[in-house]
Tab-separated table of C-alpha atoms and ligand atoms in Angstrom:
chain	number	residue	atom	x	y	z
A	150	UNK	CA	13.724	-11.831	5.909
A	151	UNK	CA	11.135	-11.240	3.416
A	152	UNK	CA	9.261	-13.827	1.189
A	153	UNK	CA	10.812	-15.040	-2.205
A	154	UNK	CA	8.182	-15.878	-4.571
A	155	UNK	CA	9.486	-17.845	-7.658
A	156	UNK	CA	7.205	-18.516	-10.320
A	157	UNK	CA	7.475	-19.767	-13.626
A	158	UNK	CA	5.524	-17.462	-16.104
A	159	UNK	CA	5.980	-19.180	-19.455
A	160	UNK	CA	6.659	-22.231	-20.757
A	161	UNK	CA	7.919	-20.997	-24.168
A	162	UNK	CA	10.020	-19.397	-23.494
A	163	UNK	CA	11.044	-20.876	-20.326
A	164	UNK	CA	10.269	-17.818	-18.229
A	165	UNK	CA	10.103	-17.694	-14.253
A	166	UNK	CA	10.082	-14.273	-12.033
A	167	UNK	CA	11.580	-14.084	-8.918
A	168	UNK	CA	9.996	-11.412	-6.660
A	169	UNK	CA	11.389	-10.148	-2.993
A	170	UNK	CA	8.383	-8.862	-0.959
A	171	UNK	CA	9.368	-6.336	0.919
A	172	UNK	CA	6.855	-5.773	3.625
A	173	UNK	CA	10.147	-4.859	6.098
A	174	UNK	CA	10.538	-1.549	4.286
A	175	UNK	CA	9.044	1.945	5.691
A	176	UNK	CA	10.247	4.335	3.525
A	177	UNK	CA	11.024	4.258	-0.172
A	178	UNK	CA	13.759	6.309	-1.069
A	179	UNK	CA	14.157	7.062	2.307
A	180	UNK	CA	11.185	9.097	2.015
A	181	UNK	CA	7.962	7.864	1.184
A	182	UNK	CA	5.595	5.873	3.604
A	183	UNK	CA	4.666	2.637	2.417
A	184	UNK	CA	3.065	0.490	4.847
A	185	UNK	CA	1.817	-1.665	2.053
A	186	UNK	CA	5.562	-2.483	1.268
A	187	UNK	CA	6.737	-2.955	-2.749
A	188	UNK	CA	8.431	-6.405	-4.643
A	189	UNK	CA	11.356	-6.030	-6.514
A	190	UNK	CA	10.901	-8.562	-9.280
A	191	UNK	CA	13.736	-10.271	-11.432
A	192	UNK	CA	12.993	-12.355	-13.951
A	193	UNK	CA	15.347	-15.247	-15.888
A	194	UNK	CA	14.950	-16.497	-19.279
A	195	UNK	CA	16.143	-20.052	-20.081
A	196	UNK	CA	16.979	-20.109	-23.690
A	197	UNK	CA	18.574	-23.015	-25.691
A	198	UNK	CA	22.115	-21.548	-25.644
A	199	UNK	CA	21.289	-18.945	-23.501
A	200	UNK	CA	20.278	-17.713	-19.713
A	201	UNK	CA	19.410	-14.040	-19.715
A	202	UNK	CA	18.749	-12.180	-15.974
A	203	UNK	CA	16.720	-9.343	-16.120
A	204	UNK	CA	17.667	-6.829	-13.057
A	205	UNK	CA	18.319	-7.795	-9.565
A	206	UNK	CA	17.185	-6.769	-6.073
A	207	UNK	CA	18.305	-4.643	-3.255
A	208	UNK	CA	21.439	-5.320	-1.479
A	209	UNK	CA	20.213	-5.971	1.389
A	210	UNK	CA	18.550	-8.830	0.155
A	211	UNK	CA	21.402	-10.335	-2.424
A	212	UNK	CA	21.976	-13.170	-0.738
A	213	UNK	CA	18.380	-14.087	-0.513
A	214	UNK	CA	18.151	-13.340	-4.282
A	215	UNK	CA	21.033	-15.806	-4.728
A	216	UNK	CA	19.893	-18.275	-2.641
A	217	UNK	CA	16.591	-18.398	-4.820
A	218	UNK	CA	18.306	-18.013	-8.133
A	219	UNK	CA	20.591	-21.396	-7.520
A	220	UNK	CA	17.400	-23.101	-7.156
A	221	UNK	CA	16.583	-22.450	-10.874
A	222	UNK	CA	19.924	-22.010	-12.267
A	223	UNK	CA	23.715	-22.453	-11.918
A	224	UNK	CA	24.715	-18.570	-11.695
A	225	UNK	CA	27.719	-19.437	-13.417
A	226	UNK	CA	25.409	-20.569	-16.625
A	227	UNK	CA	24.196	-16.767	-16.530
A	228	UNK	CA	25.023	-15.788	-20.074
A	229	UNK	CA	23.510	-12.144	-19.813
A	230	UNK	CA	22.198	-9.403	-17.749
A	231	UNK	CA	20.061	-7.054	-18.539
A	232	UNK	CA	20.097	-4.175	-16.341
A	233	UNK	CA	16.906	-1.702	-17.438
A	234	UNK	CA	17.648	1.123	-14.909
A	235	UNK	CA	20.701	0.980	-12.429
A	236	UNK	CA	18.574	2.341	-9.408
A	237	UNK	CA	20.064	0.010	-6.840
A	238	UNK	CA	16.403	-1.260	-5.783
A	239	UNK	CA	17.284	-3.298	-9.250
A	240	UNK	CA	21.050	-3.496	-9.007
A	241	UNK	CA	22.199	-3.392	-5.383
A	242	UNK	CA	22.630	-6.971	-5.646
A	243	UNK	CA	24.884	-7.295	-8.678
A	244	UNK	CA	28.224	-7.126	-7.878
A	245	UNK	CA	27.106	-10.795	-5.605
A	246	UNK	CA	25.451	-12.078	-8.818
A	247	UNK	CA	28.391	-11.242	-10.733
A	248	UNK	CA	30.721	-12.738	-8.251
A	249	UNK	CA	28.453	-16.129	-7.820
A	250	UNK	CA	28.823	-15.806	-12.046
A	251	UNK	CA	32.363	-15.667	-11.918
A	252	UNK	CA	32.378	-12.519	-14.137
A	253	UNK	CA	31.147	-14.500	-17.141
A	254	UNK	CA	27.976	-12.911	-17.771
A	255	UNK	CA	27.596	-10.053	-20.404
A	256	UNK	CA	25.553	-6.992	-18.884
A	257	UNK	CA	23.766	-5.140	-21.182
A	258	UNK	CA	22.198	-1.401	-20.913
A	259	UNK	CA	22.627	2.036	-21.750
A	260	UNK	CA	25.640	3.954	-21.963
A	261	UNK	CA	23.942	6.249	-18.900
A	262	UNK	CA	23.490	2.924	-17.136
A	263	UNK	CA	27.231	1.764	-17.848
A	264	UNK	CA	28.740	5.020	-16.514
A	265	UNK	CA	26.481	4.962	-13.520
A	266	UNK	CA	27.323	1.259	-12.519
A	267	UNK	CA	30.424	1.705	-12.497
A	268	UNK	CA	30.055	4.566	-9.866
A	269	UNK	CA	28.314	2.694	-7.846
A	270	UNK	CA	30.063	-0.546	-7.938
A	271	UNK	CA	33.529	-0.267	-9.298
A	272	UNK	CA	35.236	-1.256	-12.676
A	273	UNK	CA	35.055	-4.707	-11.765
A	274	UNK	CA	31.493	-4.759	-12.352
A	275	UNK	CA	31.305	-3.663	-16.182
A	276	UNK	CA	34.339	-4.964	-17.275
A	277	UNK	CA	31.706	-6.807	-19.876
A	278	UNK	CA	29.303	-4.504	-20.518
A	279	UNK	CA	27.656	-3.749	-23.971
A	280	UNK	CA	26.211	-0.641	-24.341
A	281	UNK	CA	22.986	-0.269	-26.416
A	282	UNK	CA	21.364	2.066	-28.200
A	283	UNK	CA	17.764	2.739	-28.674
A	284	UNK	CA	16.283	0.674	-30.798
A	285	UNK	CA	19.127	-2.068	-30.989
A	286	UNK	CA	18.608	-5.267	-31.592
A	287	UNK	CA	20.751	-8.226	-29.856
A	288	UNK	CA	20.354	-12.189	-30.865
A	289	UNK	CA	20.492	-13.817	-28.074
A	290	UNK	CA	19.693	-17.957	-27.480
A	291	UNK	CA	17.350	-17.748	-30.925
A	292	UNK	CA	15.736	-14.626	-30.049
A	293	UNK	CA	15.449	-10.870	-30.885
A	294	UNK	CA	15.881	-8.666	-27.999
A	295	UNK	CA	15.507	-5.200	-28.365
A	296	UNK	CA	16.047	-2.134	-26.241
A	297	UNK	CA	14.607	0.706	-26.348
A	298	UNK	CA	14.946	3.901	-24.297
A	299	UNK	CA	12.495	5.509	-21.977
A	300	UNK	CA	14.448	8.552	-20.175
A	301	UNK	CA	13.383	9.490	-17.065
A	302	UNK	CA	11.366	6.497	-16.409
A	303	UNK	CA	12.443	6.843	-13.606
A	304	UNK	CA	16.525	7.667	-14.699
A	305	UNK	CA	17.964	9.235	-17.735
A	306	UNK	CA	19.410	5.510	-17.799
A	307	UNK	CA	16.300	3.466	-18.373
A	308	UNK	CA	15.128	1.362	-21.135
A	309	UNK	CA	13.003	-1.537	-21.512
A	310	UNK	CA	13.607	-5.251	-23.319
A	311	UNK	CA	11.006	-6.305	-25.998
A	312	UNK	CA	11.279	-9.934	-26.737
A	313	UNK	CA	10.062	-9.632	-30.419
A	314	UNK	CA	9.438	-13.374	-30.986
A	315	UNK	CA	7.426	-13.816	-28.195
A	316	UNK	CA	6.394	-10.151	-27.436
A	317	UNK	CA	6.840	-10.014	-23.986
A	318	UNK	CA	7.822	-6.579	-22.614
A	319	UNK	CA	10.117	-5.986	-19.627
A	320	UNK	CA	9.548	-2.637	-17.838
A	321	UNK	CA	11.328	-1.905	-15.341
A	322	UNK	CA	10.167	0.540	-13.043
A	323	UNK	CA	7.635	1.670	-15.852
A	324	UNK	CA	4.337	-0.658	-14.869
A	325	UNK	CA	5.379	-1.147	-11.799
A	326	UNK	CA	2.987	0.199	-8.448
A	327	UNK	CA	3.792	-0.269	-4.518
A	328	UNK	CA	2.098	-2.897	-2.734
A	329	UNK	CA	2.931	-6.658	-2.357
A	330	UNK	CA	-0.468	-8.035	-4.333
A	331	UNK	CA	-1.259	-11.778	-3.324
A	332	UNK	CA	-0.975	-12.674	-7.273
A	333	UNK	CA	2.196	-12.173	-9.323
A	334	UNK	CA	-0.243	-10.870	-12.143
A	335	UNK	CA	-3.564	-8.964	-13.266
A	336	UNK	CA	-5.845	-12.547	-13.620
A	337	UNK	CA	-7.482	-11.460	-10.400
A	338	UNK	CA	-9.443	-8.150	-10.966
A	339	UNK	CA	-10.102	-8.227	-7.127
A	340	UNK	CA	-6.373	-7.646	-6.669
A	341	UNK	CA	-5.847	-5.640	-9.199
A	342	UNK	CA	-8.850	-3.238	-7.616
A	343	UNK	CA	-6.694	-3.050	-4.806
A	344	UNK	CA	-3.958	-2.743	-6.256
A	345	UNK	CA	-4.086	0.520	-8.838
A	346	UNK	CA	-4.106	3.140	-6.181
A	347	UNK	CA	-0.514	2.079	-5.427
A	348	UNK	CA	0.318	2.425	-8.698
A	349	UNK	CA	-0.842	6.175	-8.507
A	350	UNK	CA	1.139	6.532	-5.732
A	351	UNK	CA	4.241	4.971	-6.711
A	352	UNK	CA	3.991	6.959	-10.239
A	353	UNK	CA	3.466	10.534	-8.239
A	354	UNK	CA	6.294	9.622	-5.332
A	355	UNK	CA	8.849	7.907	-7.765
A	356	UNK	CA	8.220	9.403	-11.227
A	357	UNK	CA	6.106	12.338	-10.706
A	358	UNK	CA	8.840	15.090	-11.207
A	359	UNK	CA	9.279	13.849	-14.613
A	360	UNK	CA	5.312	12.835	-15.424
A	361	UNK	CA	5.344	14.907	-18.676
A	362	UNK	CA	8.193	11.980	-19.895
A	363	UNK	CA	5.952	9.350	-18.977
A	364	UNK	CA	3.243	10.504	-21.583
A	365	UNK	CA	6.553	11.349	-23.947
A	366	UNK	CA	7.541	7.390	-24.039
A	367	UNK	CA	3.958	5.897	-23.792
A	368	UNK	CA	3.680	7.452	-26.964
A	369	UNK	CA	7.060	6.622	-28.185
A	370	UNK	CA	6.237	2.889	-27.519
A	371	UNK	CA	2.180	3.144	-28.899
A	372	UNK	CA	4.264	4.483	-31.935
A	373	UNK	CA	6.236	1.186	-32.485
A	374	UNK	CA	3.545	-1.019	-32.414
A	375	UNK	CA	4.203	-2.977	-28.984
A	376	UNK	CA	1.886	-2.071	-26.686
A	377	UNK	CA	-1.362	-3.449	-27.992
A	378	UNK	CA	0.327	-5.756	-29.422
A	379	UNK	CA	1.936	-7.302	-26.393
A	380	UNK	CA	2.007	-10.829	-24.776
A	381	UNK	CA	3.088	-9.528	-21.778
A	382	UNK	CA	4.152	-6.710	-19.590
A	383	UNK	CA	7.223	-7.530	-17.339
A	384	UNK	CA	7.695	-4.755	-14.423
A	385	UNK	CA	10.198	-4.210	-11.860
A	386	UNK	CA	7.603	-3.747	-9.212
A	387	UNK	CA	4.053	-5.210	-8.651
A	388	UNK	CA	2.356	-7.117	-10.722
A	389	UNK	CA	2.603	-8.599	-14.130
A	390	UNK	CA	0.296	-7.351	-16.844
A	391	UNK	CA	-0.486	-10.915	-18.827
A	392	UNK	CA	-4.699	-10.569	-18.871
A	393	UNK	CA	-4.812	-6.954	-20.865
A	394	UNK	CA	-0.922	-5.738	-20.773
A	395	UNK	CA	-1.900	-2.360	-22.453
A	396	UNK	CA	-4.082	-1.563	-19.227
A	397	UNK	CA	-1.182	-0.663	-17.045
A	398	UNK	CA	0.065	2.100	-19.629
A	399	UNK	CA	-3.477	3.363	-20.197
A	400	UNK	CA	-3.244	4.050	-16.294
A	401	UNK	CA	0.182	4.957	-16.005
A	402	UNK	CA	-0.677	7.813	-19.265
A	403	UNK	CA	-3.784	9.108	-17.576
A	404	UNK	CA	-1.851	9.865	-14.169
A	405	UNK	CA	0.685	11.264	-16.233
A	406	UNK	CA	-1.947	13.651	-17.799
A	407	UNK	CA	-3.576	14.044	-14.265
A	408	UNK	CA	-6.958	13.101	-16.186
A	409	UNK	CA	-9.603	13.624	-13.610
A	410	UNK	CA	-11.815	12.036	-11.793
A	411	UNK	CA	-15.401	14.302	-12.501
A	412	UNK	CA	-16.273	16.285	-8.900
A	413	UNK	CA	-12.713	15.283	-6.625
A	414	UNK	CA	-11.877	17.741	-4.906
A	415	UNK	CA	-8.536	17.389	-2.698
A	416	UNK	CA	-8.859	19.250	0.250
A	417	UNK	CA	-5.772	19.719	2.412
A	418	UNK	CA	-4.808	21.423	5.443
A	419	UNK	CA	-3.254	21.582	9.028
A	420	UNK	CA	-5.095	23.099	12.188
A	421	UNK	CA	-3.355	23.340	15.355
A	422	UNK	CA	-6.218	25.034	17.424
A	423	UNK	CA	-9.050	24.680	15.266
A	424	UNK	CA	-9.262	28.341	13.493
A	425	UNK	CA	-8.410	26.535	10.131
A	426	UNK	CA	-10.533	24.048	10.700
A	427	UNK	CA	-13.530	26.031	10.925
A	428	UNK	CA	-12.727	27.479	8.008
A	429	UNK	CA	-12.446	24.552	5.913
A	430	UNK	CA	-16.057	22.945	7.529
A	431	UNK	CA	-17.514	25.673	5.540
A	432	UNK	CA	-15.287	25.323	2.275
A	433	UNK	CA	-16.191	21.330	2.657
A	434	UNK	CA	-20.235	22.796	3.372
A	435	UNK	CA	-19.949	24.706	-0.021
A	436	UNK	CA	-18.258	22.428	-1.959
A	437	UNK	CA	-20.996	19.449	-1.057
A	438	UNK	CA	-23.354	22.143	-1.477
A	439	UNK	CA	-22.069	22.275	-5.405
A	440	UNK	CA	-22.043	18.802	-6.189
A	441	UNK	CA	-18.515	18.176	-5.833
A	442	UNK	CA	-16.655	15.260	-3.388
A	443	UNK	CA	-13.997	16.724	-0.966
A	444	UNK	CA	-11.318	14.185	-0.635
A	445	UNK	CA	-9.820	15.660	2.625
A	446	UNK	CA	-6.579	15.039	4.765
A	447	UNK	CA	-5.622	16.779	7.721
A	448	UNK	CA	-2.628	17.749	10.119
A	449	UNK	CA	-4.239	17.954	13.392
A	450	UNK	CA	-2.229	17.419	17.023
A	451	UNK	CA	-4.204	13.717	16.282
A	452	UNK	CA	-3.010	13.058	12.624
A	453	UNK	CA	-0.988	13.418	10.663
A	454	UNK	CA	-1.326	11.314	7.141
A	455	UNK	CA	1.913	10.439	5.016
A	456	UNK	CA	2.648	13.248	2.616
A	457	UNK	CA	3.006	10.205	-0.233
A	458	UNK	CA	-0.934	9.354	0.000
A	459	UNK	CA	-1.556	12.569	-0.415
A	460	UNK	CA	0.642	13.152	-3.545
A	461	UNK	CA	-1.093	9.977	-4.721
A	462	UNK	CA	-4.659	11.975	-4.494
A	463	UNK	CA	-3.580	14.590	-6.739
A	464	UNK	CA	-3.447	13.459	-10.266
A	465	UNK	CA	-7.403	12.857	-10.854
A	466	UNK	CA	-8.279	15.615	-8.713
A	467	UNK	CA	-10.050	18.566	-10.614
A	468	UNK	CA	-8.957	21.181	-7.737
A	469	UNK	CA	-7.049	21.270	-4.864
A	470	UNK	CA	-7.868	23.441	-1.221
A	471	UNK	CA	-5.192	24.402	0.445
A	472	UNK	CA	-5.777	25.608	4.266
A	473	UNK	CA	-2.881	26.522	5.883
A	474	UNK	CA	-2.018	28.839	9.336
A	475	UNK	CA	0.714	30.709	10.183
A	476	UNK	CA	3.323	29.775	12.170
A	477	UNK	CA	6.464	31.510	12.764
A	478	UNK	CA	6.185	33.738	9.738
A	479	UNK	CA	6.083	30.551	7.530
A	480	UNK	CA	3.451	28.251	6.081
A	481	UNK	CA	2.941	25.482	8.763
A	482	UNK	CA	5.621	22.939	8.717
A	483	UNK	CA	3.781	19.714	7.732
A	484	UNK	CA	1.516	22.174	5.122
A	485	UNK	CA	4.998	23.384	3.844
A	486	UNK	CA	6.727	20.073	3.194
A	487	UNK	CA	3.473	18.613	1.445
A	488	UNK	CA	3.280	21.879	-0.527
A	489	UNK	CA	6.636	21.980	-1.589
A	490	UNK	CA	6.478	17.934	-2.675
A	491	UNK	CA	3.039	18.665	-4.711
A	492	UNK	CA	4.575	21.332	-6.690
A	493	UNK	CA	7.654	19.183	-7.113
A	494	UNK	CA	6.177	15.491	-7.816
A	495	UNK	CA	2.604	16.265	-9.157
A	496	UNK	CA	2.891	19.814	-10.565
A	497	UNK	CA	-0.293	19.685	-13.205
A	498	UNK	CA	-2.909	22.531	-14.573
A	499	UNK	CA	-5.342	22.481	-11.488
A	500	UNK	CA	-6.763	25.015	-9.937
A	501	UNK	CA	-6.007	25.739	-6.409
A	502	UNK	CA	-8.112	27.926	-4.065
A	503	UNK	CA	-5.627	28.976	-0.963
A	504	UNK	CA	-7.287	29.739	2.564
A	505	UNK	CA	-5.644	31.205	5.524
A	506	UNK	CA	-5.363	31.458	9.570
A	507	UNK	CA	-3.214	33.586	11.186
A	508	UNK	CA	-2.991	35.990	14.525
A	509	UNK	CA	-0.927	39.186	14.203
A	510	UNK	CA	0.080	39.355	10.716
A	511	UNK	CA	-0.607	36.630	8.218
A	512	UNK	CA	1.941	35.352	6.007
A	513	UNK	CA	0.910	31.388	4.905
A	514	UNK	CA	-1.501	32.979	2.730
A	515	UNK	CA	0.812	34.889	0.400
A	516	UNK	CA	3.665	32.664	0.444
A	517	UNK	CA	1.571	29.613	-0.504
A	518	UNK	CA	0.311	31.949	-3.492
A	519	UNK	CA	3.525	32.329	-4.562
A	520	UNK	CA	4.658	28.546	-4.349
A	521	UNK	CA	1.306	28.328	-6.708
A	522	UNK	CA	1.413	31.004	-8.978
A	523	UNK	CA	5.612	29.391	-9.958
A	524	UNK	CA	3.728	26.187	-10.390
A	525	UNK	CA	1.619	24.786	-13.430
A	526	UNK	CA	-1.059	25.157	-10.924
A	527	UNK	CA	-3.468	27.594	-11.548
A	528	UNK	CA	-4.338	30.488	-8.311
A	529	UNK	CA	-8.325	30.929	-7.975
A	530	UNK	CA	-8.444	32.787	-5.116
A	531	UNK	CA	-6.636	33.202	-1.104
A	532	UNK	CA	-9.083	33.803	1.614
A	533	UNK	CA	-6.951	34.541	4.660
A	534	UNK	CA	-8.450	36.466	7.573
A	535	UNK	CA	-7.389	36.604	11.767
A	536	UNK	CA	-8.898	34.235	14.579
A	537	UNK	CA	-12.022	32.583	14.190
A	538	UNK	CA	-13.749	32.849	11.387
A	539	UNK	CA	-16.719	35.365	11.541
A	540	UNK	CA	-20.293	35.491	9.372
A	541	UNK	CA	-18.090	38.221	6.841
A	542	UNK	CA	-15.375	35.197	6.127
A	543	UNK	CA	-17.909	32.750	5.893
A	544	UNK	CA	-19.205	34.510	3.463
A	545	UNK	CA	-16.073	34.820	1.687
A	546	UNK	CA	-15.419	31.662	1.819
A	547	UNK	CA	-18.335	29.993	0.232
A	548	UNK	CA	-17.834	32.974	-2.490
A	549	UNK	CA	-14.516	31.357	-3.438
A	550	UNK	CA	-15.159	28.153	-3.462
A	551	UNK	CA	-18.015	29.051	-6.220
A	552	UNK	CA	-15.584	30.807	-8.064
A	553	UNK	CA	-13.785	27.550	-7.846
A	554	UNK	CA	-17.137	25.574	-8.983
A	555	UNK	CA	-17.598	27.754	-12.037
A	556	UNK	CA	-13.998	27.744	-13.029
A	557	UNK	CA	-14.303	23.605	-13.148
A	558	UNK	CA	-17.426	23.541	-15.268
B	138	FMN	C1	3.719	27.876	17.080
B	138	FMN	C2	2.850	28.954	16.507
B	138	FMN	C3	3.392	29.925	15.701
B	138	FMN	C4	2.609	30.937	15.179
B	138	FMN	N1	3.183	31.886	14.391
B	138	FMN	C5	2.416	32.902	13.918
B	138	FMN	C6	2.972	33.944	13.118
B	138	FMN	O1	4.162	33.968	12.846
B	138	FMN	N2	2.164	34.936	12.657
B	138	FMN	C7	0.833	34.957	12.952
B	138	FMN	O2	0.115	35.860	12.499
B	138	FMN	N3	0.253	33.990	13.700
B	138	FMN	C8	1.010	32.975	14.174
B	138	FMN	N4	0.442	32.019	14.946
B	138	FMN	C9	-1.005	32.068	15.213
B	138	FMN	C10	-1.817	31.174	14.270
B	138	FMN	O3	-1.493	31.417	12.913
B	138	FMN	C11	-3.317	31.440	14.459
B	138	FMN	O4	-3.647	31.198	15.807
B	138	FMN	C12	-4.186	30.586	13.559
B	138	FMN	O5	-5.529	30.958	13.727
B	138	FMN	C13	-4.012	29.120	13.894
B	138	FMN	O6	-4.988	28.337	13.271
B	138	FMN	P1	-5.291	26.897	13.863
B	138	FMN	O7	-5.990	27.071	15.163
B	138	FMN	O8	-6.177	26.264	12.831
B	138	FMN	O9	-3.988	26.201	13.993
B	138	FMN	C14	1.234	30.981	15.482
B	138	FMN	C15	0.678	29.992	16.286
B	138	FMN	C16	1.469	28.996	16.814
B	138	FMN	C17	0.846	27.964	17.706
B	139	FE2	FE1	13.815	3.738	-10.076
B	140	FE2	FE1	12.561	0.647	-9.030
């Protein structure tokens, strides 16, 4: 079973989280490879009349959240739950909650999150269930809450909680990064270090089809007032954002932007016999040759890297190289699938320089334009030739990738 941290946070109000690290998990979503595991964290608030739950955990791990919970609080004193987004990394747990509650608490979300609920866990579930709107307020135990909507962060159900007294804001999955840090928040910069390219990660596996929204709310929230001015940030993942709260949507707006990281280059291919290969030792040559840093990752018959570290490399890249060979009248399998997720999950302005490898009739080359040229990616060039590459592709070659250079500066 996986570790339980519980923590108290605050004092005033009497705040604790209670954090499953997940370090059993392979694939997020059923998808994405994350060695480095993720926490779901829950928090409680213990108010003078009131005891508010903010989301849950995975099913899998309810009783474990249970077990934890009784050791700070009766369930059955559970006045409220808050549930921010009803993926069921945050809910799967509820119906035991509820049931340990005896049906007593009130849950409180969005009228999205209601209807969803319900689907996944029966009537029972929000028999007493107030829906919100954004920008409601709710007095609960001496204290404003309001809710405010974030759609698409990551559902069209999501909002967050500000705390107004005591301007704490919970998150959800907004803030929140893969990884199981050692700390539960930012104090330690060493962690935090460590820490940020999961957040990248998480934002381009999880949230990266909707990445325009994410700029959409930051501003929404800058707007109100509450990010600068908050105590806290309180996210559904990761860590806690007490030392300089505003940092984590700072990071979470530039990824959303794609700003860029001056000279990265992302590099990307597969090579089965080595034909591609060649080709992209002389792209890499030219690019080095120009100043620029090739970030590369490879399909060879010796690796094969996890399509969601990739997607994590593209937001603060200022151009992407894709080398792909042809195989069976198709773009190579593993170059396909990563292709397909980029232009799904982290679909931004960059340009994209396409070279190819084929040997009786290439096609990788003009279907991977295509794929670009539907994209908000922007087509430079597509150098696709037969075999091994000879002195007359070289040369064509380090051409394009200095039409690339002069289209960055
Ligand atoms: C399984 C397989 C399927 C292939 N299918 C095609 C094809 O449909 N059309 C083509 O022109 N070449 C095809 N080829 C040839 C490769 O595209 C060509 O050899 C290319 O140079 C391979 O580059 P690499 O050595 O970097 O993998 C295929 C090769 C393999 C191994
Ligand atoms: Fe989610
Ligand atoms: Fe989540």
């Amino acid at each position: 079973m996986p570790a339980v941290r519980v923590e108290k946070i605050l004092e005033e109000p009497e705040l604790y989280i209670i954090r499953v690290d997940d370090d059993r998990i392979k694939y997020f979503e059923a998808t994405w490879d994350i060695p480095e595991g993720i926490t779901y964290n829950a928090y409680l608030m213990k108010l003078k009349d009131a005891v508010v739950l903010f989301d849950a955990t995975k099913a899998e791990y309810a009783d474990l959240f249970l077990e934890k919970l009784k050791e700070l609080v009766n369930p059955g004193e559970i006045t409220h739950i808050i549930v921010h987004h009803t993926e069921p990394d945050h809910t799967g747990a509820l119906p035991k909650v509820l049931e340990a509650n005896g049906y007593k608490a009130q849950i409180i979300g969005t009228a999205f999150a209601r209807n969803l609920l319900e689907g996944f866990y029966g009537e029972e579930v929000v028999k007493n269930f107030k829906i919100v709107k954004d920008g409601e307020e709710l007095q609960i135990g001496g204290r404003t809450f309001r809710f405010i909507t974030v759609p698409w962060l990551h559902w069209p159900d999501t909002m967050i909680t500000y705390v107004v007294e005591d301007k704490l804001i919970f998150s959800c999955d907004a803030g929140g990064g893969y990884g199981i840090p050692e700390t539960i928040d930012d104090s330690d910069e060493e962690v935090v270090q460590k820490y940020l390219p999961y957040v990248t990660k998480y934002i381009v596996t999880v949230i990266g089809h909707y990445h325009k929204y994410i700029v959409q709310n930051i501003k929404k929230l800058k707007g109100l007032g509450i990010i600068d001015d908050a105590r806290m940030i309180l996210p559904g993942h990761g860590l806690i954002w007490r030392k300089n709260p505003a940092r984590v949507f700072e990071y979470y707006e530039a990824v959303g932007a794609g700003k860029v990281t001056k000279g990265k280059v992302l590099v990307l291919y597969d090579s089965m016999y080595g034909f591609v290969e060649r080709r992209m030792e002389i792209v890499i040559d030219e690019l080095r040759k120009n100043g620029l840093n090739p970030v590369v990752y490879r399909f060879t018959d010796k690796e094969a890297p996890a399509v969601s570290d990739i997607l994590g490399e593209v937001p603060d890249s200022e151009a992407l190289i894709i080398g792909a060979s042809t195989y069976e009248a198709e773009i190579h399998p593993r170059i396909r699938y990563a292709l397909y997720e980029i232009v799904d999950k982290a679909n931004y302005e960059k340009p994209v320089l396409i070279v190819g490898a084929f040997g009786w009739g290439g096609v990788a080359g003009r279907k991977i334009e295509t794929l670009i040229t539907r994209s908000k990616f922007d087509h430079v060039d597509t150098v696709e030739s037969k075999g091994a590459p000879g002195p007359e592709d070289e040369e064509k070659l380090r051409e394009a990738v200095r039409k690339l250079v002069a289209w960055l500066s």
